[in-house]
Short mmCIF file of C-alpha atoms and ligand atoms in Angstrom, two decimals:
data_model
loop_
_atom_site.label_atom_id
_atom_site.label_comp_id
_atom_site.label_asym_id
_atom_site.label_seq_id
_atom_site.Cartn_x
_atom_site.Cartn_y
_atom_site.Cartn_z
CA MET A 1 0.00 0.00 0.00
CA ASN A 2 1.52 3.27 -1.10
CA ASN A 3 0.96 5.98 1.35
CA PRO A 4 3.71 8.54 1.00
CA ASN A 5 2.45 10.96 3.61
CA HIS A 6 1.10 8.48 6.08
CA GLY A 7 2.32 9.35 9.53
CA VAL A 8 4.50 12.23 8.41
CA ALA A 9 1.93 14.49 6.76
CA GLY A 10 1.70 16.60 9.88
CA GLU A 11 5.43 17.12 10.26
CA SER A 12 6.49 17.82 6.70
CA ALA A 13 3.65 19.08 4.58
CA HIS A 14 1.71 20.96 7.22
CA PRO A 15 4.17 22.81 9.46
CA ARG A 16 1.65 25.20 11.00
CA SER A 17 -0.81 22.37 11.81
CA SER A 18 2.09 20.40 13.27
CA GLU A 19 3.15 23.24 15.48
CA LEU A 20 -0.41 23.82 16.71
CA TYR A 21 -0.85 20.11 17.33
CA GLU A 22 2.32 19.96 19.37
CA ARG A 23 1.17 22.90 21.48
CA ALA A 24 -2.34 21.45 21.73
CA CYS A 25 -1.01 18.13 23.01
CA ARG A 26 0.60 19.94 25.92
CA VAL A 27 -2.60 21.59 27.12
CA ILE A 28 -5.45 19.45 25.70
CA PRO A 29 -5.52 15.64 26.12
CA GLY A 30 -4.51 14.14 22.79
CA GLY A 31 -4.55 17.65 21.35
CA VAL A 32 -8.26 17.51 20.54
CA ASN A 33 -11.61 18.19 22.15
CA SER A 34 -13.39 15.23 20.55
CA PRO A 35 -11.45 12.00 19.95
CA VAL A 36 -12.18 11.28 16.25
CA ARG A 37 -10.51 14.56 15.30
CA ALA A 38 -7.11 13.19 16.34
CA PHE A 39 -6.74 11.03 13.16
CA ARG A 40 -5.89 8.03 15.39
CA ALA A 41 -7.85 5.69 13.12
CA VAL A 42 -5.96 6.75 9.99
CA GLY A 43 -2.54 7.75 11.32
CA GLY A 44 -0.79 11.06 10.89
CA ASN A 45 -1.49 14.30 12.67
CA PRO A 46 -4.78 16.17 12.54
CA LEU A 47 -5.06 19.23 10.35
CA PHE A 48 -5.93 22.43 12.14
CA ILE A 49 -8.60 24.32 10.24
CA SER A 50 -8.52 28.06 9.96
CA ARG A 51 -11.44 28.71 7.65
CA GLY A 52 -14.53 27.20 6.07
CA ALA A 53 -16.32 28.64 3.04
CA GLY A 54 -19.10 26.83 1.18
CA GLN A 55 -17.83 23.35 0.34
CA PHE A 56 -14.22 24.14 1.23
CA LEU A 57 -11.99 24.01 4.28
CA THR A 58 -8.67 25.80 4.53
CA ASP A 59 -6.07 24.48 6.94
CA ALA A 60 -3.66 26.48 9.05
CA ASP A 61 -1.03 26.14 6.30
CA GLY A 62 -3.32 27.69 3.72
CA ARG A 63 -4.18 24.46 1.88
CA GLU A 64 -7.73 24.11 0.63
CA TYR A 65 -9.80 20.91 0.77
CA LEU A 66 -13.11 19.89 -0.70
CA ASP A 67 -14.97 18.95 2.47
CA PHE A 68 -17.23 15.92 2.87
CA VAL A 69 -17.44 16.05 6.66
CA GLY A 70 -19.37 19.28 7.13
CA SER A 71 -18.49 19.43 10.83
CA TRP A 72 -20.12 15.97 11.15
CA GLY A 73 -23.53 17.06 9.98
CA PRO A 74 -24.60 20.53 11.06
CA LEU A 75 -23.40 22.34 7.94
CA ILE A 76 -26.13 21.27 5.56
CA LEU A 77 -25.82 24.62 3.76
CA GLY A 78 -22.02 24.44 3.67
CA HIS A 79 -19.55 26.52 5.66
CA ALA A 80 -20.21 30.15 6.48
CA HIS A 81 -23.44 30.51 4.52
CA PRO A 82 -24.03 34.28 4.15
CA ALA A 83 -27.64 34.15 5.40
CA VAL A 84 -26.60 32.21 8.51
CA LEU A 85 -23.72 34.60 9.18
CA ASP A 86 -26.10 37.56 8.81
CA ALA A 87 -28.62 36.01 11.19
CA VAL A 88 -25.90 35.25 13.73
CA SER A 89 -24.31 38.69 13.55
CA ASN A 90 -27.68 40.43 13.81
CA ALA A 91 -28.57 38.35 16.85
CA ILE A 92 -25.22 38.77 18.53
CA ARG A 93 -25.44 42.55 18.40
CA ASN A 94 -28.33 42.28 20.84
CA GLY A 95 -26.31 40.23 23.30
CA THR A 96 -24.93 36.71 23.46
CA THR A 97 -27.15 35.20 26.14
CA PHE A 98 -29.92 36.34 28.45
CA GLY A 99 -30.76 33.36 30.67
CA ALA A 100 -34.36 34.38 30.11
CA PRO A 101 -36.80 33.49 27.32
CA CYS A 102 -36.35 35.05 23.87
CA ALA A 103 -38.40 35.10 20.66
CA GLY A 104 -35.89 32.94 18.77
CA GLU A 105 -36.69 29.92 20.94
CA VAL A 106 -40.36 30.19 20.07
CA GLU A 107 -39.64 30.66 16.38
CA LEU A 108 -37.32 27.66 16.13
CA ALA A 109 -39.64 25.49 18.24
CA GLU A 110 -42.57 26.41 15.97
CA ARG A 111 -40.56 25.32 12.92
CA LEU A 112 -39.66 21.98 14.51
CA VAL A 113 -43.21 21.28 15.63
CA ALA A 114 -44.60 22.19 12.18
CA SER A 115 -42.11 19.89 10.45
CA TYR A 116 -41.68 16.68 12.40
CA PRO A 117 -44.36 13.96 12.56
CA GLY A 118 -46.21 13.86 15.88
CA LEU A 119 -44.06 16.54 17.49
CA GLU A 120 -46.12 18.85 19.69
CA GLN A 121 -43.52 20.36 21.99
CA VAL A 122 -39.74 20.58 22.11
CA ARG A 123 -37.19 21.66 24.61
CA PHE A 124 -33.81 23.03 23.51
CA VAL A 125 -30.48 21.99 24.97
CA SER A 126 -26.92 22.61 23.76
CA SER A 127 -25.83 19.23 22.31
CA GLY A 128 -27.09 15.92 21.02
CA THR A 129 -25.76 14.18 24.12
CA GLU A 130 -27.87 16.38 26.35
CA ALA A 131 -30.93 15.88 24.15
CA VAL A 132 -30.72 12.09 24.41
CA MET A 133 -29.89 12.13 28.12
CA SER A 134 -32.93 14.29 28.82
CA ALA A 135 -35.26 12.31 26.56
CA ILE A 136 -34.34 9.12 28.39
CA ARG A 137 -34.90 10.65 31.81
CA LEU A 138 -38.29 11.85 30.58
CA ALA A 139 -39.18 8.43 29.18
CA ARG A 140 -38.32 6.83 32.51
CA ALA A 141 -40.37 9.38 34.42
CA TYR A 142 -43.34 9.05 32.09
CA THR A 143 -43.46 5.26 32.10
CA GLY A 144 -42.32 4.78 35.69
CA ARG A 145 -39.89 2.13 34.41
CA ASP A 146 -36.09 1.88 34.43
CA LEU A 147 -34.86 -0.20 31.50
CA ILE A 148 -33.79 1.26 28.20
CA VAL A 149 -32.95 -0.65 25.04
CA LYS A 150 -30.35 0.42 22.52
CA PHE A 151 -28.73 -1.21 19.51
CA SER A 152 -25.12 -2.13 18.78
CA GLY A 153 -23.74 0.26 16.20
CA CYS A 154 -25.96 3.19 17.21
CA TYR A 155 -24.37 6.15 18.98
CA HIS A 156 -26.42 8.39 21.21
CA GLY A 157 -23.81 10.67 22.76
CA HIS A 158 -21.63 10.07 25.77
CA ALA A 159 -24.03 9.86 28.72
CA ASP A 160 -22.93 7.12 31.14
CA HIS A 161 -25.85 4.76 30.65
CA LEU A 162 -25.44 4.86 26.86
CA LEU A 163 -21.75 4.05 26.74
CA VAL A 164 -22.58 0.41 26.68
CA ALA A 165 -21.35 -2.46 24.55
CA ALA A 166 -23.25 -5.66 24.01
CA GLY A 167 -22.14 -8.24 26.54
CA SER A 168 -21.38 -11.84 25.75
CA GLY A 169 -23.56 -14.74 26.74
CA LEU A 170 -27.08 -13.53 27.19
CA ALA A 171 -26.01 -10.71 24.87
CA THR A 172 -28.55 -8.11 25.91
CA PHE A 173 -26.89 -7.23 29.21
CA GLY A 174 -24.63 -4.35 28.38
CA ARG A 175 -21.27 -3.63 29.94
CA PRO A 176 -19.61 -0.23 30.08
CA SER A 177 -17.76 0.61 26.87
CA SER A 178 -15.73 3.33 28.57
CA ALA A 179 -13.63 3.47 31.68
CA GLY A 180 -15.25 5.61 34.35
CA VAL A 181 -18.71 4.18 33.82
CA PRO A 182 -19.73 2.01 36.79
CA GLU A 183 -21.42 -1.29 35.96
CA ALA A 184 -24.33 -0.12 38.07
CA PHE A 185 -24.92 2.77 35.67
CA THR A 186 -25.35 0.44 32.72
CA ALA A 187 -27.34 -2.19 34.59
CA CYS A 188 -30.58 -0.72 33.26
CA THR A 189 -29.42 -0.66 29.63
CA ARG A 190 -30.08 -3.57 27.29
CA VAL A 191 -28.18 -3.83 24.02
CA LEU A 192 -29.55 -5.67 21.00
CA PRO A 193 -28.21 -6.25 17.50
CA LEU A 194 -29.80 -4.18 14.74
CA ASP A 195 -32.04 -5.89 12.19
CA ASP A 196 -32.96 -8.74 14.54
CA ASP A 197 -36.75 -8.87 15.02
CA ALA A 198 -36.58 -12.05 17.07
CA ALA A 199 -34.09 -10.56 19.56
CA VAL A 200 -36.45 -7.63 20.11
CA ARG A 201 -39.43 -9.92 20.56
CA ASP A 202 -37.54 -12.16 23.00
CA LEU A 203 -36.34 -9.25 25.11
CA PHE A 204 -39.85 -7.80 25.36
CA ALA A 205 -41.26 -11.21 26.22
CA ARG A 206 -38.77 -11.42 29.11
CA GLU A 207 -38.67 -7.86 30.38
CA GLY A 208 -41.27 -5.87 28.44
CA ASP A 209 -43.07 -4.59 31.51
CA ARG A 210 -39.83 -3.04 32.81
CA ILE A 211 -38.80 -1.29 29.59
CA ALA A 212 -39.19 2.49 29.58
CA ALA A 213 -37.94 3.10 26.07
CA VAL A 214 -36.28 1.76 22.98
CA ILE A 215 -33.87 4.25 21.46
CA ILE A 216 -32.55 3.92 17.93
CA GLU A 217 -31.05 5.98 15.16
CA PRO A 218 -33.69 5.22 12.52
CA VAL A 219 -30.89 5.69 9.99
CA PRO A 220 -27.84 4.51 11.94
CA ALA A 221 -24.97 6.72 10.75
CA ASN A 222 -22.33 6.27 13.43
CA HIS A 223 -20.94 2.89 12.46
CA GLY A 224 -20.82 3.46 8.76
CA LEU A 225 -24.31 3.82 7.39
CA LEU A 226 -26.47 0.86 8.38
CA LEU A 227 -29.69 1.29 6.44
CA GLN A 228 -32.51 -0.56 8.20
CA ARG A 229 -35.48 -2.47 6.86
CA ARG A 230 -38.68 -0.50 7.39
CA GLU A 231 -40.29 -3.68 8.80
CA PHE A 232 -37.69 -3.82 11.56
CA LEU A 233 -38.37 -0.23 12.60
CA GLY A 234 -42.11 -0.76 12.22
CA GLY A 235 -41.74 -3.78 14.50
CA LEU A 236 -40.16 -1.56 17.16
CA ARG A 237 -43.10 0.84 16.87
CA LYS A 238 -45.52 -2.05 17.34
CA VAL A 239 -43.82 -3.81 20.23
CA THR A 240 -43.19 -0.62 22.21
CA ALA A 241 -46.84 0.40 21.85
CA GLN A 242 -47.96 -3.10 22.86
CA TYR A 243 -45.89 -3.06 26.06
CA GLY A 244 -46.43 0.60 26.98
CA ALA A 245 -42.80 1.55 26.35
CA LEU A 246 -41.78 4.66 24.42
CA LEU A 247 -40.03 4.64 21.05
CA ILE A 248 -37.32 7.27 20.79
CA PHE A 249 -35.89 8.16 17.39
CA ASP A 250 -32.47 9.70 17.73
CA GLU A 251 -32.51 12.02 14.74
CA VAL A 252 -29.46 14.04 15.75
CA ILE A 253 -27.95 13.28 12.33
CA SER A 254 -31.01 12.41 10.24
CA GLY A 255 -33.36 15.12 11.54
CA PHE A 256 -33.84 17.93 8.99
CA ARG A 257 -31.14 16.29 6.86
CA LEU A 258 -32.92 13.43 5.13
CA ALA A 259 -36.23 15.27 4.93
CA ARG A 260 -38.01 18.15 6.62
CA GLY A 261 -39.63 15.58 8.89
CA GLY A 262 -36.44 13.54 9.27
CA ALA A 263 -36.35 9.76 8.96
CA ALA A 264 -39.78 9.59 10.62
CA GLU A 265 -41.34 11.30 7.59
CA ILE A 266 -39.60 9.02 5.12
CA LEU A 267 -40.42 5.88 7.07
CA ARG A 268 -43.92 7.03 7.99
CA ILE A 269 -43.27 5.92 11.56
CA VAL A 270 -44.08 8.34 14.37
CA PRO A 271 -41.93 7.88 17.48
CA ASP A 272 -43.06 8.94 20.95
CA LEU A 273 -39.99 11.12 21.45
CA ALA A 274 -37.35 12.38 19.05
CA THR A 275 -33.96 13.93 19.62
CA PHE A 276 -32.31 16.49 17.38
CA GLY A 277 -29.03 18.35 17.07
CA LYS A 278 -26.59 19.31 14.32
CA VAL A 279 -28.73 20.75 11.45
CA ILE A 280 -31.22 22.49 13.76
CA GLY A 281 -28.40 24.67 15.07
CA GLY A 282 -26.85 25.34 11.66
CA GLY A 283 -23.36 25.02 13.17
CA MET A 284 -24.07 26.54 16.58
CA PRO A 285 -24.40 24.37 19.71
CA VAL A 286 -28.06 23.31 19.72
CA GLY A 287 -29.85 20.10 20.59
CA ALA A 288 -33.53 19.45 21.20
CA PHE A 289 -35.87 16.70 22.28
CA GLY A 290 -39.60 16.57 21.94
CA GLY A 291 -42.81 14.65 21.52
CA GLN A 292 -46.43 14.80 22.49
CA SER A 293 -47.47 17.46 25.00
CA ARG A 294 -48.79 14.86 27.42
CA ILE A 295 -45.29 13.39 27.69
CA MET A 296 -43.43 16.70 27.62
CA ALA A 297 -45.67 17.98 30.43
CA ARG A 298 -43.69 15.78 32.82
CA LEU A 299 -40.77 18.20 32.46
CA ALA A 300 -40.09 20.91 35.02
CA PRO A 301 -41.51 23.49 35.54
CA LEU A 302 -44.82 21.75 34.67
CA GLY A 303 -43.87 18.36 36.00
CA ASP A 304 -41.54 16.50 38.29
CA THR A 305 -38.74 15.66 35.82
CA TYR A 306 -35.81 18.02 36.19
CA GLN A 307 -33.94 19.32 33.17
CA ALA A 308 -32.22 22.67 32.65
CA GLY A 309 -29.39 24.56 30.93
CA THR A 310 -27.66 27.94 31.33
CA LEU A 311 -27.24 28.36 27.56
CA SER A 312 -30.33 26.39 26.44
CA GLY A 313 -32.26 28.29 23.78
CA ASN A 314 -29.35 30.65 23.31
CA PRO A 315 -30.48 33.57 21.09
CA VAL A 316 -27.48 33.45 18.75
CA ALA A 317 -27.74 29.69 18.30
CA MET A 318 -31.49 29.94 17.71
CA ALA A 319 -30.93 32.56 14.99
CA SER A 320 -28.47 30.25 13.26
CA GLY A 321 -30.93 27.34 13.34
CA ILE A 322 -33.86 29.43 12.11
CA ALA A 323 -31.85 30.81 9.17
CA THR A 324 -30.67 27.30 8.25
CA LEU A 325 -34.13 25.74 8.29
CA ASP A 326 -35.66 28.66 6.38
CA ILE A 327 -33.13 28.33 3.58
CA LEU A 328 -33.68 24.58 3.37
CA VAL A 329 -37.40 25.21 2.91
CA LYS A 330 -37.03 28.18 0.57
CA GLU A 331 -34.48 26.51 -1.68
CA SER A 332 -36.11 23.06 -1.83
CA GLY A 333 -33.05 21.87 0.06
CA TRP A 334 -34.06 18.26 0.57
CA GLU A 335 -34.94 17.66 -3.07
CA ARG A 336 -31.68 19.23 -4.18
CA LEU A 337 -29.67 17.17 -1.69
CA GLU A 338 -31.31 13.98 -2.95
CA ALA A 339 -30.47 14.97 -6.53
CA LEU A 340 -26.86 15.59 -5.51
CA GLY A 341 -26.75 12.25 -3.72
CA ALA A 342 -28.14 10.46 -6.77
CA GLN A 343 -25.53 12.14 -8.96
CA LEU A 344 -22.80 11.16 -6.52
CA GLU A 345 -23.97 7.57 -6.76
CA ARG A 346 -23.88 7.62 -10.58
CA LEU A 347 -20.38 9.08 -10.57
CA LEU A 348 -18.88 6.91 -7.83
CA ARG A 349 -20.23 3.45 -8.63
CA PRO A 350 -18.07 2.88 -11.73
CA VAL A 351 -15.05 4.35 -9.91
CA LEU A 352 -15.49 2.11 -6.88
CA ALA A 353 -15.68 -0.88 -9.21
CA THR A 354 -12.05 -0.20 -10.16
CA ALA A 355 -10.89 -0.84 -6.57
CA ARG A 356 -8.72 -3.93 -6.16
CA PHE A 357 -10.43 -4.69 -2.84
CA PRO A 358 -14.01 -4.77 -1.52
CA LEU A 359 -15.43 -1.25 -1.60
CA GLN A 360 -19.02 -0.15 -1.98
CA LEU A 361 -21.13 2.94 -1.68
CA VAL A 362 -23.99 3.05 0.79
CA ARG A 363 -26.13 6.16 0.43
CA THR A 364 -29.36 7.72 1.52
CA GLY A 365 -30.09 11.34 0.62
CA SER A 366 -27.06 13.46 1.50
CA LEU A 367 -25.41 10.80 3.70
CA PHE A 368 -23.00 8.34 2.20
CA TRP A 369 -20.48 5.74 3.36
CA LEU A 370 -17.51 4.32 1.51
CA ALA A 371 -17.78 0.82 2.95
CA LEU A 372 -14.71 -1.41 2.70
CA HIS A 373 -16.97 -4.36 3.05
CA ASP A 374 -17.79 -7.30 0.85
CA GLY A 375 -21.27 -8.50 -0.02
CA ALA A 376 -24.58 -6.79 0.68
CA ALA A 377 -24.67 -3.40 2.40
CA PRO A 378 -24.46 -4.23 6.12
CA ARG A 379 -27.50 -3.70 8.32
CA THR A 380 -25.74 -4.62 11.55
CA ALA A 381 -22.60 -3.31 13.20
CA VAL A 382 -19.99 -5.16 11.18
CA THR A 383 -16.36 -5.19 12.24
CA LEU A 384 -14.16 -4.32 9.30
CA SER A 385 -11.07 -6.45 8.76
CA LYS A 386 -7.62 -5.18 9.68
CA GLU A 387 -6.77 -5.05 5.96
CA ALA A 388 -9.87 -2.96 5.32
CA THR A 389 -9.07 -0.35 7.95
CA THR A 390 -5.44 -0.21 6.80
CA ARG A 391 -6.63 0.34 3.24
CA PHE A 392 -9.01 3.04 4.41
CA SER A 393 -6.11 4.86 6.06
CA ALA A 394 -4.21 4.77 2.76
CA LEU A 395 -7.31 5.97 0.93
CA PHE A 396 -7.92 8.77 3.40
CA HIS A 397 -4.37 10.09 3.01
CA ALA A 398 -4.36 9.67 -0.77
CA MET A 399 -7.57 11.73 -0.91
CA LEU A 400 -6.15 14.35 1.44
CA ASP A 401 -3.12 14.64 -0.85
CA ARG A 402 -5.57 15.34 -3.66
CA GLY A 403 -7.34 18.04 -1.68
CA VAL A 404 -10.36 16.01 -0.55
CA TYR A 405 -11.25 15.88 3.14
CA LEU A 406 -13.04 12.65 4.14
CA PRO A 407 -13.92 11.61 7.69
CA PRO A 408 -10.78 10.19 9.33
CA SER A 409 -12.25 6.74 10.07
CA ALA A 410 -13.48 3.80 8.01
CA TYR A 411 -16.61 3.74 10.18
CA GLU A 412 -17.73 7.32 9.61
CA ALA A 413 -20.32 8.49 7.11
CA CYS A 414 -19.71 11.41 4.74
CA PHE A 415 -21.98 14.42 4.37
CA LEU A 416 -23.12 16.39 1.34
CA SER A 417 -24.27 19.98 1.62
CA LEU A 418 -26.15 22.40 -0.58
CA ALA A 419 -22.82 24.10 -1.24
CA HIS A 420 -21.58 21.07 -3.21
CA ARG A 421 -21.77 21.48 -6.98
CA SER A 422 -21.82 18.84 -9.72
CA SER A 423 -18.22 19.77 -10.48
CA ASP A 424 -17.27 18.98 -6.86
CA LEU A 425 -18.71 15.51 -7.17
CA GLU A 426 -16.82 15.02 -10.41
CA ARG A 427 -13.68 16.12 -8.63
CA LEU A 428 -14.37 13.64 -5.83
CA ALA A 429 -14.84 10.84 -8.38
CA GLN A 430 -11.62 11.74 -10.19
CA ALA A 431 -9.61 11.95 -6.94
CA LEU A 432 -11.03 8.62 -5.83
CA HIS A 433 -10.16 7.07 -9.18
CA GLU A 434 -6.56 8.20 -8.82
CA ALA A 435 -6.34 7.29 -5.13
CA LEU A 436 -7.69 3.78 -5.66
CA ALA A 437 -5.05 3.12 -8.30
CA THR A 438 -2.42 3.54 -5.58
CA ILE A 439 -3.91 0.97 -3.19
CA ASP A 440 -3.77 -2.83 -3.46
N1 LIG B 18 -26.92 11.05 18.68
C1 LIG B 18 -26.45 10.85 17.43
C2 LIG B 18 -27.23 10.00 16.48
C3 LIG B 18 -25.24 11.44 17.04
O1 LIG B 18 -24.78 11.22 15.81
C4 LIG B 18 -24.54 12.24 17.97
C5 LIG B 18 -23.22 12.90 17.61
N2 LIG B 18 -22.59 12.51 16.49
C6 LIG B 18 -25.08 12.41 19.23
C7 LIG B 18 -26.26 11.81 19.56
C8 LIG B 18 -24.37 13.26 20.25
O2 LIG B 18 -24.41 14.58 19.84
P1 LIG B 18 -23.32 15.64 20.37
O3 LIG B 18 -22.02 15.24 19.79
O4 LIG B 18 -23.84 16.95 19.86
O5 LIG B 18 -23.36 15.56 21.84
#
């Protein structure tokens, strides 16, 4: 595998990034504030980014990259969209935070409620992690039950009781997947494989009357892109309703990205609660969770379930989210993103076929995954072979050398934005064609 820059890119080709990384490592653990940014999965040093504009990133050394990460999802309009910048700068002139209600919260909440199936009320928080954590507390309060069910391969943020890996043996009993999480904190979490109707049925038959909620990414996009059968998700809707448990769709990635009404609209499945983040903040720190008023009424100050946040509903963040959603609606954003995705598929399929190793494209709307996996598109959390992840590292660096910024892990999905043009997709295809020729 040819990979000329692998491991040395930071030192030689990117001196300013290297210097920043060295300084960062002294004062920030691993030099980063979120682990995937450290390039550990692909080798080499992370690039420090100094600027984003439209579909492009510029690193600290002045090199420009065609970006297919989009800050991991929020930047559905691309970087620094003028209307979002205007909205943010107008809002910020009136102050950065009040710690009291503001009109922006109402306006963004009204847009969410008008867009998402079954959503009657939402509460804003500052991250996806917080949204999920709060939704689960609410589900437990509402049902008076303790157990929650999640699926291997789905990520729901880093709350203790969700950092759980499937255990061995009776499989559903999760064990902590991170140090610092006591076993006792995960004792109420059950972990099931995706796409396994029988496992769901069996668990409910055993413990259904103790289950508060089933949480799932309806379009799992945190372990590659694991597109689910509608029947499987419909089965979750049915069994939760039958046993009086809540169904929570974690739409932190898919919400307002795949459609105005998220995956729920596409699937025609209405969850009891949904969680949002990323797109609804247009690049500012925003999360939200919501559902029917009768459930949301359990939240303080109406009810007995505590949840709060100093910066929740922040006026500047709300302005960014409102501007983003308004442009998506005004510019037929979701139709255009689907057209871009379809074009990407047409351009990439013949290129991927030239790879000398298993490589396929998995796509839905503006989300896509370059899967180094043989056979049918996986629906469960597959473990890629050592050869596959090594090849991905080579591919990642070969693309970076050609000015294309992919997510630095074989398990991460890529994101399209409205800033991408046909010519950008052609450039991606050409770069991929060249890069693949260098990898055995
Ligand atoms: N849920 C899903 C589906 C996510 O993809 C993420 C983040 N990638 C989260 C929750 C956590 O969001 P945050 O990183 O904003 O805390």
